[in-house]
Amino acid sequence: MKVRAWMTPNPWTVGKDQTLAVAHRLMRQHEIRHLPVLHGGALVGLVSQRDLHLIETLQDVQQDAVPVEDAMSPEVYAVAPGDDVAKVAAEMARRRLGSAVVVEKGKVVGLFTTTDALLLLAEVLRRSRRPVTKKPPSAPAPARAEPAKAGKGAAVVPARKTAGRSAVAKMARAGRAPRPS
C-alpha cells in the first residue's frame, strides 16, 4: 500500500513569517494538529499544536507578534506519495512522530498523520476479521513511568525530544523565561 491512498491530500499550510495566532486559528478552524511551514512555496518546517502550546508557556509571548518560525521544527520527516505506508508508519513510530509531510516534485501534496495510520489499521483489521492478540516484537514499546519511591515524589517519565525545544532555547537566550506554574 502506498502513502498516497491514506494521506490527507492538500493539507493546510502556514508561512514561516505568519504569526502563532494565525497558526492557532487555522488549527482550530480546520480541527488539525499539524501545519507544514512554507517559505516561497518550499517546505521549511512543521509546527504542531504541541509546539504552539510549548511556546505559549514562555513569558512575554504575544501570539500576534511571534512568527511561526520561532515555534516550528525545521527537521521534517518528508516522504513521497509512492512510498510504502508500512515503512512510513514504522519510521514514524520509531521516531515518535505525529506526522509525515508528503512531498512531490518539491511541493507539499499531503500529510500522513497518526490518525491516518489508525484509520488504515482499523480498515486492515476489519478486512482480516482475525483477532489480534499480541503486539509484534518489532513494534516499539511505549515509554512507561517508573514507580515512585516511597516519600520521593512523583513518578519519573523518560524525557522525549520535543520539536519546539530549539525555539524554547532561542527564546530563553533572548531573555524570556518559562512562566511560573
mmCIF file with all atom_site columns, N, CA, C and O in Angstrom, residues 64-91:
data_model
loop_
_atom_site.group_PDB
_atom_site.id
_atom_site.type_symbol
_atom_site.label_atom_id
_atom_site.label_alt_id
_atom_site.label_comp_id
_atom_site.label_asym_id
_atom_site.label_entity_id
_atom_site.label_seq_id
_atom_site.pdbx_PDB_ins_code
_atom_site.Cartn_x
_atom_site.Cartn_y
_atom_site.Cartn_z
_atom_site.occupancy
_atom_site.B_iso_or_equiv
_atom_site.pdbx_formal_charge
_atom_site.auth_seq_id
_atom_site.auth_comp_id
_atom_site.auth_asym_id
_atom_site.auth_atom_id
_atom_site.pdbx_PDB_model_num
ATOM 1   N N  . ASP A 1 64 ? 0.206  37.234 18.539 1.00 0.00 ? 64 ASP A N  1
ATOM 2   C CA . ASP A 1 64 ? 0.030  38.028 17.330 1.00 0.00 ? 64 ASP A CA 1
ATOM 3   C C  . ASP A 1 64 ? 1.316  38.723 16.888 1.00 0.00 ? 64 ASP A C  1
ATOM 4   O O  . ASP A 1 64 ? 1.317  39.466 15.915 1.00 0.00 ? 64 ASP A O  1
ATOM 5   N N  . ALA A 1 65 ? 2.426  38.480 17.579 1.00 0.00 ? 65 ALA A N  1
ATOM 6   C CA . ALA A 1 65 ? 3.695  39.107 17.215 1.00 0.00 ? 65 ALA A CA 1
ATOM 7   C C  . ALA A 1 65 ? 4.808  38.101 16.917 1.00 0.00 ? 65 ALA A C  1
ATOM 8   O O  . ALA A 1 65 ? 5.719  38.402 16.173 1.00 0.00 ? 65 ALA A O  1
ATOM 9   N N  . VAL A 1 66 ? 4.726  36.906 17.495 1.00 0.00 ? 66 VAL A N  1
ATOM 10  C CA . VAL A 1 66 ? 5.787  35.904 17.328 1.00 0.00 ? 66 VAL A CA 1
ATOM 11  C C  . VAL A 1 66 ? 5.544  35.116 16.043 1.00 0.00 ? 66 VAL A C  1
ATOM 12  O O  . VAL A 1 66 ? 4.455  34.581 15.833 1.00 0.00 ? 66 VAL A O  1
ATOM 13  N N  . PRO A 1 67 ? 6.556  35.017 15.163 1.00 0.00 ? 67 PRO A N  1
ATOM 14  C CA . PRO A 1 67 ? 6.374  34.263 13.911 1.00 0.00 ? 67 PRO A CA 1
ATOM 15  C C  . PRO A 1 67 ? 6.400  32.753 14.141 1.00 0.00 ? 67 PRO A C  1
ATOM 16  O O  . PRO A 1 67 ? 7.036  32.259 15.069 1.00 0.00 ? 67 PRO A O  1
ATOM 17  N N  . VAL A 1 68 ? 5.724  32.037 13.275 1.00 0.00 ? 68 VAL A N  1
ATOM 18  C CA . VAL A 1 68 ? 5.667  30.574 13.319 1.00 0.00 ? 68 VAL A CA 1
ATOM 19  C C  . VAL A 1 68 ? 7.072  29.980 13.297 1.00 0.00 ? 68 VAL A C  1
ATOM 20  O O  . VAL A 1 68 ? 7.339  28.960 13.932 1.00 0.00 ? 68 VAL A O  1
ATOM 21  N N  . GLU A 1 69 ? 7.984  30.627 12.613 1.00 0.00 ? 69 GLU A N  1
ATOM 22  C CA . GLU A 1 69 ? 9.362  30.143 12.509 1.00 0.00 ? 69 GLU A CA 1
ATOM 23  C C  . GLU A 1 69 ? 9.984  29.904 13.886 1.00 0.00 ? 69 GLU A C  1
ATOM 24  O O  . GLU A 1 69 ? 10.797 29.001 14.054 1.00 0.00 ? 69 GLU A O  1
ATOM 25  N N  . ASP A 1 70 ? 9.586  30.685 14.880 1.00 0.00 ? 70 ASP A N  1
ATOM 26  C CA . ASP A 1 70 ? 10.134 30.532 16.232 1.00 0.00 ? 70 ASP A CA 1
ATOM 27  C C  . ASP A 1 70 ? 9.598  29.303 16.960 1.00 0.00 ? 70 ASP A C  1
ATOM 28  O O  . ASP A 1 70 ? 10.173 28.883 17.962 1.00 0.00 ? 70 ASP A O  1
ATOM 29  N N  . ALA A 1 71 ? 8.488  28.748 16.487 1.00 0.00 ? 71 ALA A N  1
ATOM 30  C CA . ALA A 1 71 ? 7.896  27.582 17.152 1.00 0.00 ? 71 ALA A CA 1
ATOM 31  C C  . ALA A 1 71 ? 8.041  26.299 16.346 1.00 0.00 ? 71 ALA A C  1
ATOM 32  O O  . ALA A 1 71 ? 7.891  25.216 16.891 1.00 0.00 ? 71 ALA A O  1
ATOM 33  N N  . MET A 1 72 ? 8.348  26.419 15.063 1.00 0.00 ? 72 MET A N  1
ATOM 34  C CA . MET A 1 72 ? 8.366  25.243 14.195 1.00 0.00 ? 72 MET A CA 1
ATOM 35  C C  . MET A 1 72 ? 9.600  24.369 14.433 1.00 0.00 ? 72 MET A C  1
ATOM 36  O O  . MET A 1 72 ? 10.604 24.819 14.961 1.00 0.00 ? 72 MET A O  1
ATOM 37  N N  . SER A 1 73 ? 9.472  23.133 13.987 1.00 0.00 ? 73 SER A N  1
ATOM 38  C CA . SER A 1 73 ? 10.613 22.233 13.950 1.00 0.00 ? 73 SER A CA 1
ATOM 39  C C  . SER A 1 73 ? 11.136 22.258 12.519 1.00 0.00 ? 73 SER A C  1
ATOM 40  O O  . SER A 1 73 ? 10.398 21.946 11.584 1.00 0.00 ? 73 SER A O  1
ATOM 41  N N  . PRO A 1 74 ? 12.409 22.622 12.330 1.00 0.00 ? 74 PRO A N  1
ATOM 42  C CA . PRO A 1 74 ? 12.933 22.673 10.966 1.00 0.00 ? 74 PRO A CA 1
ATOM 43  C C  . PRO A 1 74 ? 13.264 21.290 10.400 1.00 0.00 ? 74 PRO A C  1
ATOM 44  O O  . PRO A 1 74 ? 13.446 21.146 9.200  1.00 0.00 ? 74 PRO A O  1
ATOM 45  N N  . GLU A 1 75 ? 13.320 20.287 11.247 1.00 0.00 ? 75 GLU A N  1
ATOM 46  C CA . GLU A 1 75 ? 13.601 18.921 10.800 1.00 0.00 ? 75 GLU A CA 1
ATOM 47  C C  . GLU A 1 75 ? 12.278 18.201 10.579 1.00 0.00 ? 75 GLU A C  1
ATOM 48  O O  . GLU A 1 75 ? 11.586 17.854 11.523 1.00 0.00 ? 75 GLU A O  1
ATOM 49  N N  . VAL A 1 76 ? 11.942 18.003 9.312  1.00 0.00 ? 76 VAL A N  1
ATOM 50  C CA . VAL A 1 76 ? 10.654 17.429 8.940  1.00 0.00 ? 76 VAL A CA 1
ATOM 51  C C  . VAL A 1 76 ? 10.870 16.049 8.329  1.00 0.00 ? 76 VAL A C  1
ATOM 52  O O  . VAL A 1 76 ? 11.785 15.859 7.526  1.00 0.00 ? 76 VAL A O  1
ATOM 53  N N  . TYR A 1 77 ? 10.032 15.112 8.713  1.00 0.00 ? 77 TYR A N  1
ATOM 54  C CA . TYR A 1 77 ? 10.047 13.798 8.075  1.00 0.00 ? 77 TYR A CA 1
ATOM 55  C C  . TYR A 1 77 ? 9.200  13.914 6.813  1.00 0.00 ? 77 TYR A C  1
ATOM 56  O O  . TYR A 1 77 ? 7.974  13.987 6.878  1.00 0.00 ? 77 TYR A O  1
ATOM 57  N N  . ALA A 1 78 ? 9.847  13.985 5.671  1.00 0.00 ? 78 ALA A N  1
ATOM 58  C CA . ALA A 1 78 ? 9.161  14.134 4.387  1.00 0.00 ? 78 ALA A CA 1
ATOM 59  C C  . ALA A 1 78 ? 9.227  12.814 3.629  1.00 0.00 ? 78 ALA A C  1
ATOM 60  O O  . ALA A 1 78 ? 10.266 12.152 3.606  1.00 0.00 ? 78 ALA A O  1
ATOM 61  N N  . VAL A 1 79 ? 8.107  12.443 3.022  1.00 0.00 ? 79 VAL A N  1
ATOM 62  C CA . VAL A 1 79 ? 8.009  11.202 2.262  1.00 0.00 ? 79 VAL A CA 1
ATOM 63  C C  . VAL A 1 79 ? 7.361  11.494 0.916  1.00 0.00 ? 79 VAL A C  1
ATOM 64  O O  . VAL A 1 79 ? 6.785  12.559 0.712  1.00 0.00 ? 79 VAL A O  1
ATOM 65  N N  . ALA A 1 80 ? 7.438  10.531 0.013  1.00 0.00 ? 80 ALA A N  1
ATOM 66  C CA . ALA A 1 80 ? 6.818  10.660 -1.306 1.00 0.00 ? 80 ALA A CA 1
ATOM 67  C C  . ALA A 1 80 ? 5.468  9.943  -1.301 1.00 0.00 ? 80 ALA A C  1
ATOM 68  O O  . ALA A 1 80 ? 5.267  9.001  -0.528 1.00 0.00 ? 80 ALA A O  1
ATOM 69  N N  . PRO A 1 81 ? 4.546  10.365 -2.161 1.00 0.00 ? 81 PRO A N  1
ATOM 70  C CA . PRO A 1 81 ? 3.234  9.711  -2.212 1.00 0.00 ? 81 PRO A CA 1
ATOM 71  C C  . PRO A 1 81 ? 3.323  8.223  -2.554 1.00 0.00 ? 81 PRO A C  1
ATOM 72  O O  . PRO A 1 81 ? 2.473  7.439  -2.128 1.00 0.00 ? 81 PRO A O  1
ATOM 73  N N  . GLY A 1 82 ? 4.361  7.818  -3.280 1.00 0.00 ? 82 GLY A N  1
ATOM 74  C CA . GLY A 1 82 ? 4.515  6.420  -3.669 1.00 0.00 ? 82 GLY A CA 1
ATOM 75  C C  . GLY A 1 82 ? 5.257  5.560  -2.668 1.00 0.00 ? 82 GLY A C  1
ATOM 76  O O  . GLY A 1 82 ? 5.449  4.372  -2.892 1.00 0.00 ? 82 GLY A O  1
ATOM 77  N N  . ASP A 1 83 ? 5.669  6.145  -1.542 1.00 0.00 ? 83 ASP A N  1
ATOM 78  C CA . ASP A 1 83 ? 6.371  5.359  -0.519 1.00 0.00 ? 83 ASP A CA 1
ATOM 79  C C  . ASP A 1 83 ? 5.428  4.348  0.135  1.00 0.00 ? 83 ASP A C  1
ATOM 80  O O  . ASP A 1 83 ? 4.217  4.576  0.241  1.00 0.00 ? 83 ASP A O  1
ATOM 81  N N  . ASP A 1 84 ? 6.011  3.249  0.580  1.00 0.00 ? 84 ASP A N  1
ATOM 82  C CA . ASP A 1 84 ? 5.251  2.195  1.247  1.00 0.00 ? 84 ASP A CA 1
ATOM 83  C C  . ASP A 1 84 ? 4.751  2.680  2.601  1.00 0.00 ? 84 ASP A C  1
ATOM 84  O O  . ASP A 1 84 ? 5.539  3.114  3.448  1.00 0.00 ? 84 ASP A O  1
ATOM 85  N N  . VAL A 1 85 ? 3.442  2.607  2.793  1.00 0.00 ? 85 VAL A N  1
ATOM 86  C CA . VAL A 1 85 ? 2.838  3.142  4.007  1.00 0.00 ? 85 VAL A CA 1
ATOM 87  C C  . VAL A 1 85 ? 3.299  2.387  5.261  1.00 0.00 ? 85 VAL A C  1
ATOM 88  O O  . VAL A 1 85 ? 3.444  2.987  6.330  1.00 0.00 ? 85 VAL A O  1
ATOM 89  N N  . ALA A 1 86 ? 3.579  1.108  5.144  1.00 0.00 ? 86 ALA A N  1
ATOM 90  C CA . ALA A 1 86 ? 4.046  0.334  6.300  1.00 0.00 ? 86 ALA A CA 1
ATOM 91  C C  . ALA A 1 86 ? 5.409  0.833  6.763  1.00 0.00 ? 86 ALA A C  1
ATOM 92  O O  . ALA A 1 86 ? 5.651  0.979  7.968  1.00 0.00 ? 86 ALA A O  1
ATOM 93  N N  . LYS A 1 87 ? 6.295  1.127  5.816  1.00 0.00 ? 87 LYS A N  1
ATOM 94  C CA . LYS A 1 87 ? 7.621  1.635  6.169  1.00 0.00 ? 87 LYS A CA 1
ATOM 95  C C  . LYS A 1 87 ? 7.523  3.033  6.778  1.00 0.00 ? 87 LYS A C  1
ATOM 96  O O  . LYS A 1 87 ? 8.219  3.351  7.742  1.00 0.00 ? 87 LYS A O  1
ATOM 97  N N  . VAL A 1 88 ? 6.663  3.864  6.215  1.00 0.00 ? 88 VAL A N  1
ATOM 98  C CA . VAL A 1 88 ? 6.486  5.225  6.749  1.00 0.00 ? 88 VAL A CA 1
ATOM 99  C C  . VAL A 1 88 ? 5.924  5.168  8.167  1.00 0.00 ? 88 VAL A C  1
ATOM 100 O O  . VAL A 1 88 ? 6.413  5.839  9.075  1.00 0.00 ? 88 VAL A O  1
ATOM 101 N N  . ALA A 1 89 ? 4.898  4.351  8.382  1.00 0.00 ? 89 ALA A N  1
ATOM 102 C CA . ALA A 1 89 ? 4.296  4.232  9.709  1.00 0.00 ? 89 ALA A CA 1
ATOM 103 C C  . ALA A 1 89 ? 5.298  3.678  10.725 1.00 0.00 ? 89 ALA A C  1
ATOM 104 O O  . ALA A 1 89 ? 5.360  4.152  11.870 1.00 0.00 ? 89 ALA A O  1
ATOM 105 N N  . ALA A 1 90 ? 6.100  2.693  10.307 1.00 0.00 ? 90 ALA A N  1
ATOM 106 C CA . ALA A 1 90 ? 7.108  2.128  11.211 1.00 0.00 ? 90 ALA A CA 1
ATOM 107 C C  . ALA A 1 90 ? 8.147  3.183  11.587 1.00 0.00 ? 90 ALA A C  1
ATOM 108 O O  . ALA A 1 90 ? 8.558  3.276  12.752 1.00 0.00 ? 90 ALA A O  1
ATOM 109 N N  . GLU A 1 91 ? 8.563  3.996  10.627 1.00 0.00 ? 91 GLU A N  1
ATOM 110 C CA . GLU A 1 91 ? 9.542  5.052  10.913 1.00 0.00 ? 91 GLU A CA 1
ATOM 111 C C  . GLU A 1 91 ? 8.942  6.122  11.829 1.00 0.00 ? 91 GLU A C  1
ATOM 112 O O  . GLU A 1 91 ? 9.607  6.625  12.727 1.00 0.00 ? 91 GLU A O  1
#
